[in-house]
Amino acid sequence: MISRRHSVFFKLHAFFFLALIVLVLLFVSALHEQERQKLHLLAHRSMELSRIIDETKARSCMEKNHELAEAGFKVMEAKTRKCEAIKLPPPMQSKLRSRNVKVTIYKDDVGFIYELSEGHCTMLYRDTAEGRTYYFVWFLFFALLGGLVSMYLLLWSNLKPLKYLYKQIQRYGEGEEVLNSTNNGKDEIALISNALYDALEKQNRLKKSRELFLRNIMHELKTPITKGKLIVELEDPSPNRNLLAKLFLRLEHLIHQMADIEKMHAFSLKRHDVSIATMVDTVIDHLLLDESNIHLIGCDQNIHVDPTLFTSALENLIDNAYRHATAYPIEIICDGSTLCIKNEGEPLKRPVEEALQAFVTERGDGGLGLGLYIAQSVCELHRFNLNYEYKEGIHHFCIRFI
């Protein structure tokens, strides 16, 4: 399971929120800068208005108004009702007083109004050149925000198939059928998804071909073996008859184990709850063992397994313990999370890692060398742990479920 901080989606969300925070900070900074520039512009326009009035004192009212109109100022009779005074920073206020004219700037719904007071004379002028509020920063903010959100949604929609693909791979690993859903996209994820489904389709065809081949071989082998066993039964007792009977039994057992291996590699687990005691009873019946030589302790619990495969694993472990025991009974002990099979016996002649490999058997054992390999493989398919320990003359093969 992927941890949240390693997830691509977590990184995408984190990147988006980080970019959003940076964008908001830049927008706030731009608004402050715009406000500062606006105040500088107002101060500059106020000084320009004061200069024009000073320079046109000796001119007629018509000439003064014409000069003001060219600079973008219009004489007003009175302030509007909704105008509000704009507070300028102290440095700008002191700069405006340098011409011995008190300047007050107002803003209303139309624009800016300048009030010039010189002595007892007060004059009002509308700035017609200023125009309405400058909306470029807002436009840029919403354009970048829209682009950022659109990119986030686009990346999220492109990465979303990864979750579905991950679940499909998990299902395939559990042995379930994976539906081929072709992705019509043109990006890398779509190409990877389609390549994976093509590979799975080829793998399924090869698996089905192998299953059919093995089943045909096993079917063809079972027929002469069955006939051979019947013929042997009709023969008179003799050493050769017993030898042939053992040979046919060994071949039949080999076919059964090959069938188990074939099923394991088919990844076709069909799990449901089943009692351990029930599976052990089935094993005892299959192997024709003496129940008095097997001591079952606390194995009435149910476990969630594929009954056929797990019974095969128990059969191989119990058969191995029974055949190599130097004293009976052998013990099968369950404690809720572990199933242990114990038997007295001589130490292994090779490391347990070698004994768990296929076709590895003790010399003179007469086995096929597949029993422990099958048990180990079944445990791995169920994601159980098969552990071995030898102490005080007792072999311990333990399957840990949790």
PDB file of N, CA and C in Angstrom, residues 58-102:
ATOM      1  N   ALA A  58      -2.423  85.165 -13.789  1.00  0.00           N
ATOM      2  CA  ALA A  58      -2.583  86.446 -14.506  1.00  0.00           C
ATOM      3  C   ALA A  58      -3.458  86.335 -15.748  1.00  0.00           C
ATOM      4  N   ARG A  59      -3.874  85.156 -16.114  1.00  0.00           N
ATOM      5  CA  ARG A  59      -4.669  84.980 -17.331  1.00  0.00           C
ATOM      6  C   ARG A  59      -6.155  85.089 -17.005  1.00  0.00           C
ATOM      7  N   SER A  60      -6.923  85.165 -18.068  1.00  0.00           N
ATOM      8  CA  SER A  60      -8.386  85.266 -17.893  1.00  0.00           C
ATOM      9  C   SER A  60      -8.951  83.900 -17.514  1.00  0.00           C
ATOM     10  N   CYS A  61     -10.189  83.935 -17.018  1.00  0.00           N
ATOM     11  CA  CYS A  61     -10.835  82.674 -16.595  1.00  0.00           C
ATOM     12  C   CYS A  61     -10.981  81.722 -17.767  1.00  0.00           C
ATOM     13  N   MET A  62     -11.263  82.264 -18.972  1.00  0.00           N
ATOM     14  CA  MET A  62     -11.434  81.398 -20.138  1.00  0.00           C
ATOM     15  C   MET A  62     -10.126  80.700 -20.491  1.00  0.00           C
ATOM     16  N   GLU A  63      -9.031  81.457 -20.454  1.00  0.00           N
ATOM     17  CA  GLU A  63      -7.737  80.866 -20.758  1.00  0.00           C
ATOM     18  C   GLU A  63      -7.322  79.840 -19.698  1.00  0.00           C
ATOM     19  N   LYS A  64      -7.632  80.134 -18.405  1.00  0.00           N
ATOM     20  CA  LYS A  64      -7.289  79.222 -17.327  1.00  0.00           C
ATOM     21  C   LYS A  64      -8.063  77.908 -17.467  1.00  0.00           C
ATOM     22  N   ASN A  65      -9.361  78.053 -17.758  1.00  0.00           N
ATOM     23  CA  ASN A  65     -10.181  76.838 -17.914  1.00  0.00           C
ATOM     24  C   ASN A  65      -9.734  76.019 -19.124  1.00  0.00           C
ATOM     25  N   HIS A  66      -9.329  76.717 -20.189  1.00  0.00           N
ATOM     26  CA  HIS A  66      -8.843  76.005 -21.376  1.00  0.00           C
ATOM     27  C   HIS A  66      -7.557  75.239 -21.065  1.00  0.00           C
ATOM     28  N   GLU A  67      -6.662  75.863 -20.284  1.00  0.00           N
ATOM     29  CA  GLU A  67      -5.406  75.212 -19.891  1.00  0.00           C
ATOM     30  C   GLU A  67      -5.670  73.989 -19.004  1.00  0.00           C
ATOM     31  N   LEU A  68      -6.622  74.137 -18.077  1.00  0.00           N
ATOM     32  CA  LEU A  68      -6.970  73.023 -17.189  1.00  0.00           C
ATOM     33  C   LEU A  68      -7.621  71.876 -17.965  1.00  0.00           C
ATOM     34  N   ALA A  69      -8.460  72.230 -18.930  1.00  0.00           N
ATOM     35  CA  ALA A  69      -9.140  71.205 -19.717  1.00  0.00           C
ATOM     36  C   ALA A  69      -8.143  70.391 -20.532  1.00  0.00           C
ATOM     37  N   GLU A  70      -7.123  71.065 -21.080  1.00  0.00           N
ATOM     38  CA  GLU A  70      -6.098  70.341 -21.839  1.00  0.00           C
ATOM     39  C   GLU A  70      -5.308  69.382 -20.934  1.00  0.00           C
ATOM     40  N   ALA A  71      -5.156  69.732 -19.657  1.00  0.00           N
ATOM     41  CA  ALA A  71      -4.432  68.869 -18.714  1.00  0.00           C
ATOM     42  C   ALA A  71      -5.325  67.789 -18.112  1.00  0.00           C
ATOM     43  N   GLY A  72      -6.638  67.844 -18.425  1.00  0.00           N
ATOM     44  CA  GLY A  72      -7.551  66.810 -17.941  1.00  0.00           C
ATOM     45  C   GLY A  72      -8.282  67.186 -16.679  1.00  0.00           C
ATOM     46  N   PHE A  73      -8.440  68.480 -16.412  1.00  0.00           N
ATOM     47  CA  PHE A  73      -9.149  68.924 -15.218  1.00  0.00           C
ATOM     48  C   PHE A  73     -10.359  69.758 -15.627  1.00  0.00           C
ATOM     49  N   LYS A  74     -11.439  69.617 -14.839  1.00  0.00           N
ATOM     50  CA  LYS A  74     -12.676  70.339 -15.100  1.00  0.00           C
ATOM     51  C   LYS A  74     -13.124  71.013 -13.808  1.00  0.00           C
ATOM     52  N   VAL A  75     -13.472  72.295 -13.908  1.00  0.00           N
ATOM     53  CA  VAL A  75     -13.897  73.059 -12.735  1.00  0.00           C
ATOM     54  C   VAL A  75     -15.260  72.566 -12.269  1.00  0.00           C
ATOM     55  N   MET A  76     -15.435  72.417 -10.942  1.00  0.00           N
ATOM     56  CA  MET A  76     -16.696  71.974 -10.352  1.00  0.00           C
ATOM     57  C   MET A  76     -17.230  73.053  -9.414  1.00  0.00           C
ATOM     58  N   GLU A  77     -18.545  73.110  -9.310  1.00  0.00           N
ATOM     59  CA  GLU A  77     -19.181  74.074  -8.418  1.00  0.00           C
ATOM     60  C   GLU A  77     -19.193  73.551  -6.984  1.00  0.00           C
ATOM     61  N   ALA A  78     -19.447  72.263  -6.824  1.00  0.00           N
ATOM     62  CA  ALA A  78     -19.533  71.680  -5.472  1.00  0.00           C
ATOM     63  C   ALA A  78     -19.179  70.191  -5.537  1.00  0.00           C
ATOM     64  N   LYS A  79     -18.866  69.615  -4.364  1.00  0.00           N
ATOM     65  CA  LYS A  79     -18.559  68.185  -4.272  1.00  0.00           C
ATOM     66  C   LYS A  79     -19.838  67.368  -4.364  1.00  0.00           C
ATOM     67  N   THR A  80     -19.685  66.166  -4.849  1.00  0.00           N
ATOM     68  CA  THR A  80     -20.839  65.256  -4.885  1.00  0.00           C
ATOM     69  C   THR A  80     -21.098  64.698  -3.489  1.00  0.00           C
ATOM     70  N   ARG A  81     -22.263  64.104  -3.299  1.00  0.00           N
ATOM     71  CA  ARG A  81     -22.646  63.610  -1.978  1.00  0.00           C
ATOM     72  C   ARG A  81     -21.829  62.376  -1.546  1.00  0.00           C
ATOM     73  N   LYS A  82     -21.469  61.541  -2.498  1.00  0.00           N
ATOM     74  CA  LYS A  82     -20.826  60.276  -2.163  1.00  0.00           C
ATOM     75  C   LYS A  82     -19.299  60.336  -2.187  1.00  0.00           C
ATOM     76  N   CYS A  83     -18.738  61.505  -2.261  1.00  0.00           N
ATOM     77  CA  CYS A  83     -17.273  61.577  -2.329  1.00  0.00           C
ATOM     78  C   CYS A  83     -16.671  61.373  -0.940  1.00  0.00           C
ATOM     79  N   GLU A  84     -15.535  60.673  -0.918  1.00  0.00           N
ATOM     80  CA  GLU A  84     -14.823  60.380   0.321  1.00  0.00           C
ATOM     81  C   GLU A  84     -13.375  60.839   0.182  1.00  0.00           C
ATOM     82  N   ALA A  85     -12.870  61.403   1.238  1.00  0.00           N
ATOM     83  CA  ALA A  85     -11.493  61.914   1.213  1.00  0.00           C
ATOM     84  C   ALA A  85     -10.505  60.752   1.203  1.00  0.00           C
ATOM     85  N   ILE A  86      -9.436  60.911   0.412  1.00  0.00           N
ATOM     86  CA  ILE A  86      -8.369  59.907   0.337  1.00  0.00           C
ATOM     87  C   ILE A  86      -7.220  60.373   1.211  1.00  0.00           C
ATOM     88  N   LYS A  87      -6.781  59.494   2.106  1.00  0.00           N
ATOM     89  CA  LYS A  87      -5.693  59.838   3.017  1.00  0.00           C
ATOM     90  C   LYS A  87      -4.365  59.493   2.353  1.00  0.00           C
ATOM     91  N   LEU A  88      -3.552  60.513   2.142  1.00  0.00           N
ATOM     92  CA  LEU A  88      -2.236  60.304   1.535  1.00  0.00           C
ATOM     93  C   LEU A  88      -1.187  60.108   2.617  1.00  0.00           C
ATOM     94  N   PRO A  89      -0.104  59.397   2.295  1.00  0.00           N
ATOM     95  CA  PRO A  89       1.001  59.250   3.256  1.00  0.00           C
ATOM     96  C   PRO A  89       1.593  60.611   3.614  1.00  0.00           C
ATOM     97  N   PRO A  90       2.120  60.761   4.836  1.00  0.00           N
ATOM     98  CA  PRO A  90       2.691  62.059   5.273  1.00  0.00           C
ATOM     99  C   PRO A  90       3.722  62.643   4.317  1.00  0.00           C
ATOM    100  N   PRO A  91       4.661  61.829   3.736  1.00  0.00           N
ATOM    101  CA  PRO A  91       5.630  62.441   2.804  1.00  0.00           C
ATOM    102  C   PRO A  91       4.959  63.115   1.611  1.00  0.00           C
ATOM    103  N   MET A  92       3.900  62.529   1.112  1.00  0.00           N
ATOM    104  CA  MET A  92       3.195  63.121  -0.034  1.00  0.00           C
ATOM    105  C   MET A  92       2.440  64.380   0.388  1.00  0.00           C
ATOM    106  N   GLN A  93       1.875  64.357   1.601  1.00  0.00           N
ATOM    107  CA  GLN A  93       1.157  65.541   2.073  1.00  0.00           C
ATOM    108  C   GLN A  93       2.094  66.728   2.228  1.00  0.00           C
ATOM    109  N   SER A  94       3.285  66.469   2.774  1.00  0.00           N
ATOM    110  CA  SER A  94       4.252  67.564   2.934  1.00  0.00           C
ATOM    111  C   SER A  94       4.728  68.085   1.585  1.00  0.00           C
ATOM    112  N   LYS A  95       4.843  67.192   0.596  1.00  0.00           N
ATOM    113  CA  LYS A  95       5.256  67.625  -0.743  1.00  0.00           C
ATOM    114  C   LYS A  95       4.186  68.506  -1.377  1.00  0.00           C
ATOM    115  N   LEU A  96       2.905  68.215  -1.111  1.00  0.00           N
ATOM    116  CA  LEU A  96       1.815  69.005  -1.685  1.00  0.00           C
ATOM    117  C   LEU A  96       1.735  70.392  -1.056  1.00  0.00           C
ATOM    118  N   ARG A  97       2.210  70.540   0.184  1.00  0.00           N
ATOM    119  CA  ARG A  97       2.170  71.845   0.856  1.00  0.00           C
ATOM    120  C   ARG A  97       3.319  72.763   0.422  1.00  0.00           C
ATOM    121  N   SER A  98       4.206  72.241  -0.378  1.00  0.00           N
ATOM    122  CA  SER A  98       5.370  73.033  -0.782  1.00  0.00           C
ATOM    123  C   SER A  98       4.991  74.248  -1.611  1.00  0.00           C
ATOM    124  N   ARG A  99       3.800  74.255  -2.202  1.00  0.00           N
ATOM    125  CA  ARG A  99       3.342  75.394  -3.021  1.00  0.00           C
ATOM    126  C   ARG A  99       2.371  76.283  -2.238  1.00  0.00           C
ATOM    127  N   ASN A 100       2.328  76.118  -0.911  1.00  0.00           N
ATOM    128  CA  ASN A 100       1.454  76.914  -0.051  1.00  0.00           C
ATOM    129  C   ASN A 100      -0.014  76.788  -0.443  1.00  0.00           C
ATOM    130  N   VAL A 101      -0.331  75.616  -0.978  1.00  0.00           N
ATOM    131  CA  VAL A 101      -1.718  75.344  -1.357  1.00  0.00           C
ATOM    132  C   VAL A 101      -2.119  74.046  -0.676  1.00  0.00           C
ATOM    133  N   LYS A 102      -3.225  74.095   0.039  1.00  0.00           N
ATOM    134  CA  LYS A 102      -3.715  72.891   0.694  1.00  0.00           C
ATOM    135  C   LYS A 102      -4.522  72.088  -0.319  1.00  0.00           C
TER     136      LYS A 102
END
